[in-house]
Amino acid sequence: MTEAEARGARLGDRYAVPSGWQVATLVGRRAESASAATLVLDVQGWPGHLAGQHLDLRLTAPDGYRAERSYSLASGPAEPGTGRVEVTVQRVRDGEVSPYLVDQFPLGSAIEVRGPIGGWFVWDPVRDAGTPVLLVAGGSGLVPVMAMVRARREAGDRTPFRLIYSVRTPEDRLYTDELERLAARGDGFDASTIFTRAVSLTALRGPRRLTDSELASWGWPAELEPRVYICGPTGFVEAVSRMVVAQGHDPARVRTERFGPAAG
């Protein structure tokens, strides 16, 4: 057993929760891909959240060792006191926390949560309805923008949404069936998926990174002044942001959320 695995094995044991955190209970888990799972958490007294926000999760061992990670909220907006929130966790190779949460964290177990966190990278169906939205996601950067897609659906909103999803392989895709169902509703939501390493038989094109022409074709023209949300690894976000601005989009209408290498 590696040192990281040994530390991870200790994370299932709990002790008293420090102030500033709430206790959540794992009440559900569903696989999203071979390496990712959505955790359904019951948080009594949850203050509510907006689509695009995130929370911190913390596990503590009896000897005092702690591990804390931030995860985007995958569920649509929750009103104060509703209690149920969802996060999608991608297993990180040689990680300490994510393999435990994806593969070992038992139903009924408790975990500390803190949040919601963030107010910039959010979409609100009440405040923002009517203005076209372009969502560009790389890998697990799909999670917070999926919360926006779900917020739109749950509100019965028909704001035009276009999603461009870049992922390594078909096996790495998240929310595959749900995205297909949403796109088939014909209510103004469109989704385009591209692969960078390997493709499916129905892929739009061969494996490569998102190009400027694809972004222009599948996105919105700048003259429509859409809201633009870009989330993913740092390099992906920076490259797409440059392309969006070069196409004439107002930088003030472009919001980004990025993540770099993590301990997992």
mmCIF file of C-alpha atoms in Angstrom, residues 133-243:
data_model
loop_
_atom_site.group_PDB
_atom_site.id
_atom_site.type_symbol
_atom_site.label_atom_id
_atom_site.label_comp_id
_atom_site.label_asym_id
_atom_site.label_seq_id
_atom_site.Cartn_x
_atom_site.Cartn_y
_atom_site.Cartn_z
ATOM 1 C CA VAL A 133 -25.662 31.534 -23.318
ATOM 2 C CA LEU A 134 -22.541 29.823 -24.650
ATOM 3 C CA LEU A 135 -21.080 27.116 -22.426
ATOM 4 C CA VAL A 136 -17.627 25.727 -23.258
ATOM 5 C CA ALA A 137 -16.393 22.891 -21.054
ATOM 6 C CA GLY A 138 -13.236 20.812 -21.022
ATOM 7 C CA GLY A 139 -13.283 17.448 -19.230
ATOM 8 C CA SER A 140 -14.772 17.648 -15.759
ATOM 9 C CA GLY A 141 -15.236 21.371 -16.342
ATOM 10 C CA LEU A 142 -18.630 20.220 -17.590
ATOM 11 C CA VAL A 143 -19.885 19.869 -14.008
ATOM 12 C CA PRO A 144 -20.680 23.519 -13.113
ATOM 13 C CA VAL A 145 -22.052 24.319 -16.574
ATOM 14 C CA MET A 146 -24.229 21.201 -16.347
ATOM 15 C CA ALA A 147 -25.689 22.738 -13.199
ATOM 16 C CA MET A 148 -26.636 25.734 -15.350
ATOM 17 C CA VAL A 149 -28.249 23.470 -17.953
ATOM 18 C CA ARG A 150 -30.218 21.751 -15.195
ATOM 19 C CA ALA A 151 -31.214 25.099 -13.680
ATOM 20 C CA ARG A 152 -32.638 26.118 -17.044
ATOM 21 C CA ARG A 153 -34.602 22.878 -17.343
ATOM 22 C CA GLU A 154 -35.925 22.960 -13.787
ATOM 23 C CA ALA A 155 -37.111 26.558 -14.227
ATOM 24 C CA GLY A 156 -38.931 25.688 -17.465
ATOM 25 C CA ASP A 157 -36.802 28.377 -19.099
ATOM 26 C CA ARG A 158 -36.231 28.553 -22.871
ATOM 27 C CA THR A 159 -33.201 30.852 -22.925
ATOM 28 C CA PRO A 160 -31.087 29.725 -25.928
ATOM 29 C CA PHE A 161 -28.171 27.610 -24.645
ATOM 30 C CA ARG A 162 -25.322 26.219 -26.721
ATOM 31 C CA LEU A 163 -22.857 23.814 -25.131
ATOM 32 C CA ILE A 164 -19.491 22.832 -26.601
ATOM 33 C CA TYR A 165 -18.007 19.923 -24.661
ATOM 34 C CA SER A 166 -14.391 18.848 -25.215
ATOM 35 C CA VAL A 167 -13.367 15.521 -23.682
ATOM 36 C CA ARG A 168 -10.558 13.037 -24.276
ATOM 37 C CA THR A 169 -12.487 9.902 -25.265
ATOM 38 C CA PRO A 170 -16.102 8.713 -25.520
ATOM 39 C CA GLU A 171 -15.562 6.689 -22.326
ATOM 40 C CA ASP A 172 -14.672 9.863 -20.422
ATOM 41 C CA ARG A 173 -17.942 11.668 -21.203
ATOM 42 C CA LEU A 174 -20.146 12.792 -18.344
ATOM 43 C CA TYR A 175 -23.966 12.942 -18.323
ATOM 44 C CA THR A 176 -24.108 11.385 -21.804
ATOM 45 C CA ASP A 177 -27.714 10.170 -21.799
ATOM 46 C CA GLU A 178 -29.034 13.255 -20.028
ATOM 47 C CA LEU A 179 -27.405 15.621 -22.522
ATOM 48 C CA GLU A 180 -28.861 13.660 -25.426
ATOM 49 C CA ARG A 181 -32.348 13.818 -23.910
ATOM 50 C CA LEU A 182 -32.060 17.549 -23.264
ATOM 51 C CA ALA A 183 -30.880 18.269 -26.802
ATOM 52 C CA ALA A 184 -33.803 16.234 -28.193
ATOM 53 C CA ARG A 185 -36.401 18.357 -26.375
ATOM 54 C CA GLY A 186 -36.244 21.072 -29.017
ATOM 55 C CA ASP A 187 -36.510 23.902 -26.508
ATOM 56 C CA GLY A 188 -33.441 25.904 -27.471
ATOM 57 C CA PHE A 189 -30.660 23.768 -25.989
ATOM 58 C CA ASP A 190 -27.956 22.466 -28.346
ATOM 59 C CA ALA A 191 -24.872 20.436 -27.455
ATOM 60 C CA SER A 192 -21.778 19.589 -29.503
ATOM 61 C CA THR A 193 -19.203 17.100 -28.195
ATOM 62 C CA ILE A 194 -15.669 16.777 -29.519
ATOM 63 C CA PHE A 195 -12.917 14.335 -28.595
ATOM 64 C CA THR A 196 -9.220 15.071 -28.298
ATOM 65 C CA ARG A 197 -7.719 11.550 -28.029
ATOM 66 C CA ALA A 198 -10.126 8.999 -29.529
ATOM 67 C CA VAL A 199 -13.531 9.227 -31.191
ATOM 68 C CA SER A 200 -16.810 7.339 -31.346
ATOM 69 C CA LEU A 201 -18.419 6.115 -34.564
ATOM 70 C CA THR A 202 -20.851 9.053 -34.454
ATOM 71 C CA ALA A 203 -18.243 11.712 -33.664
ATOM 72 C CA LEU A 204 -18.491 15.058 -35.429
ATOM 73 C CA ARG A 205 -14.858 14.810 -36.553
ATOM 74 C CA GLY A 206 -11.515 13.178 -35.776
ATOM 75 C CA PRO A 207 -9.666 13.584 -32.479
ATOM 76 C CA ARG A 208 -8.140 17.028 -32.037
ATOM 77 C CA ARG A 209 -8.486 20.138 -29.944
ATOM 78 C CA LEU A 210 -11.276 22.648 -30.384
ATOM 79 C CA THR A 211 -10.557 24.979 -33.291
ATOM 80 C CA ASP A 212 -11.436 28.613 -33.821
ATOM 81 C CA SER A 213 -13.748 27.776 -36.717
ATOM 82 C CA GLU A 214 -15.606 25.152 -34.663
ATOM 83 C CA LEU A 215 -16.053 27.601 -31.820
ATOM 84 C CA ALA A 216 -17.473 30.160 -34.237
ATOM 85 C CA SER A 217 -19.746 27.612 -35.930
ATOM 86 C CA TRP A 218 -21.167 25.948 -32.813
ATOM 87 C CA GLY A 219 -21.215 29.027 -30.595
ATOM 88 C CA TRP A 220 -23.023 32.362 -30.870
ATOM 89 C CA PRO A 221 -21.957 35.327 -33.007
ATOM 90 C CA ALA A 222 -20.558 38.165 -30.951
ATOM 91 C CA GLU A 223 -23.208 40.610 -32.156
ATOM 92 C CA LEU A 224 -25.849 38.708 -30.174
ATOM 93 C CA GLU A 225 -23.919 39.592 -26.996
ATOM 94 C CA PRO A 226 -24.274 36.180 -25.342
ATOM 95 C CA ARG A 227 -23.108 35.329 -21.860
ATOM 96 C CA VAL A 228 -20.068 33.062 -22.183
ATOM 97 C CA TYR A 229 -19.000 30.539 -19.537
ATOM 98 C CA ILE A 230 -15.746 28.606 -19.981
ATOM 99 C CA CYS A 231 -14.607 25.928 -17.535
ATOM 100 C CA GLY A 232 -11.859 23.326 -17.589
ATOM 101 C CA PRO A 233 -8.111 22.890 -17.192
ATOM 102 C CA THR A 234 -6.137 26.130 -17.138
ATOM 103 C CA GLY A 235 -4.615 25.705 -20.601
ATOM 104 C CA PHE A 236 -7.993 24.912 -22.155
ATOM 105 C CA VAL A 237 -9.678 27.905 -20.526
ATOM 106 C CA GLU A 238 -6.932 30.295 -21.586
ATOM 107 C CA ALA A 239 -6.948 29.058 -25.190
ATOM 108 C CA VAL A 240 -10.739 29.226 -25.543
ATOM 109 C CA SER A 241 -10.894 32.631 -23.855
ATOM 110 C CA ARG A 242 -8.413 34.028 -26.365
ATOM 111 C CA MET A 243 -10.440 32.638 -29.271
#
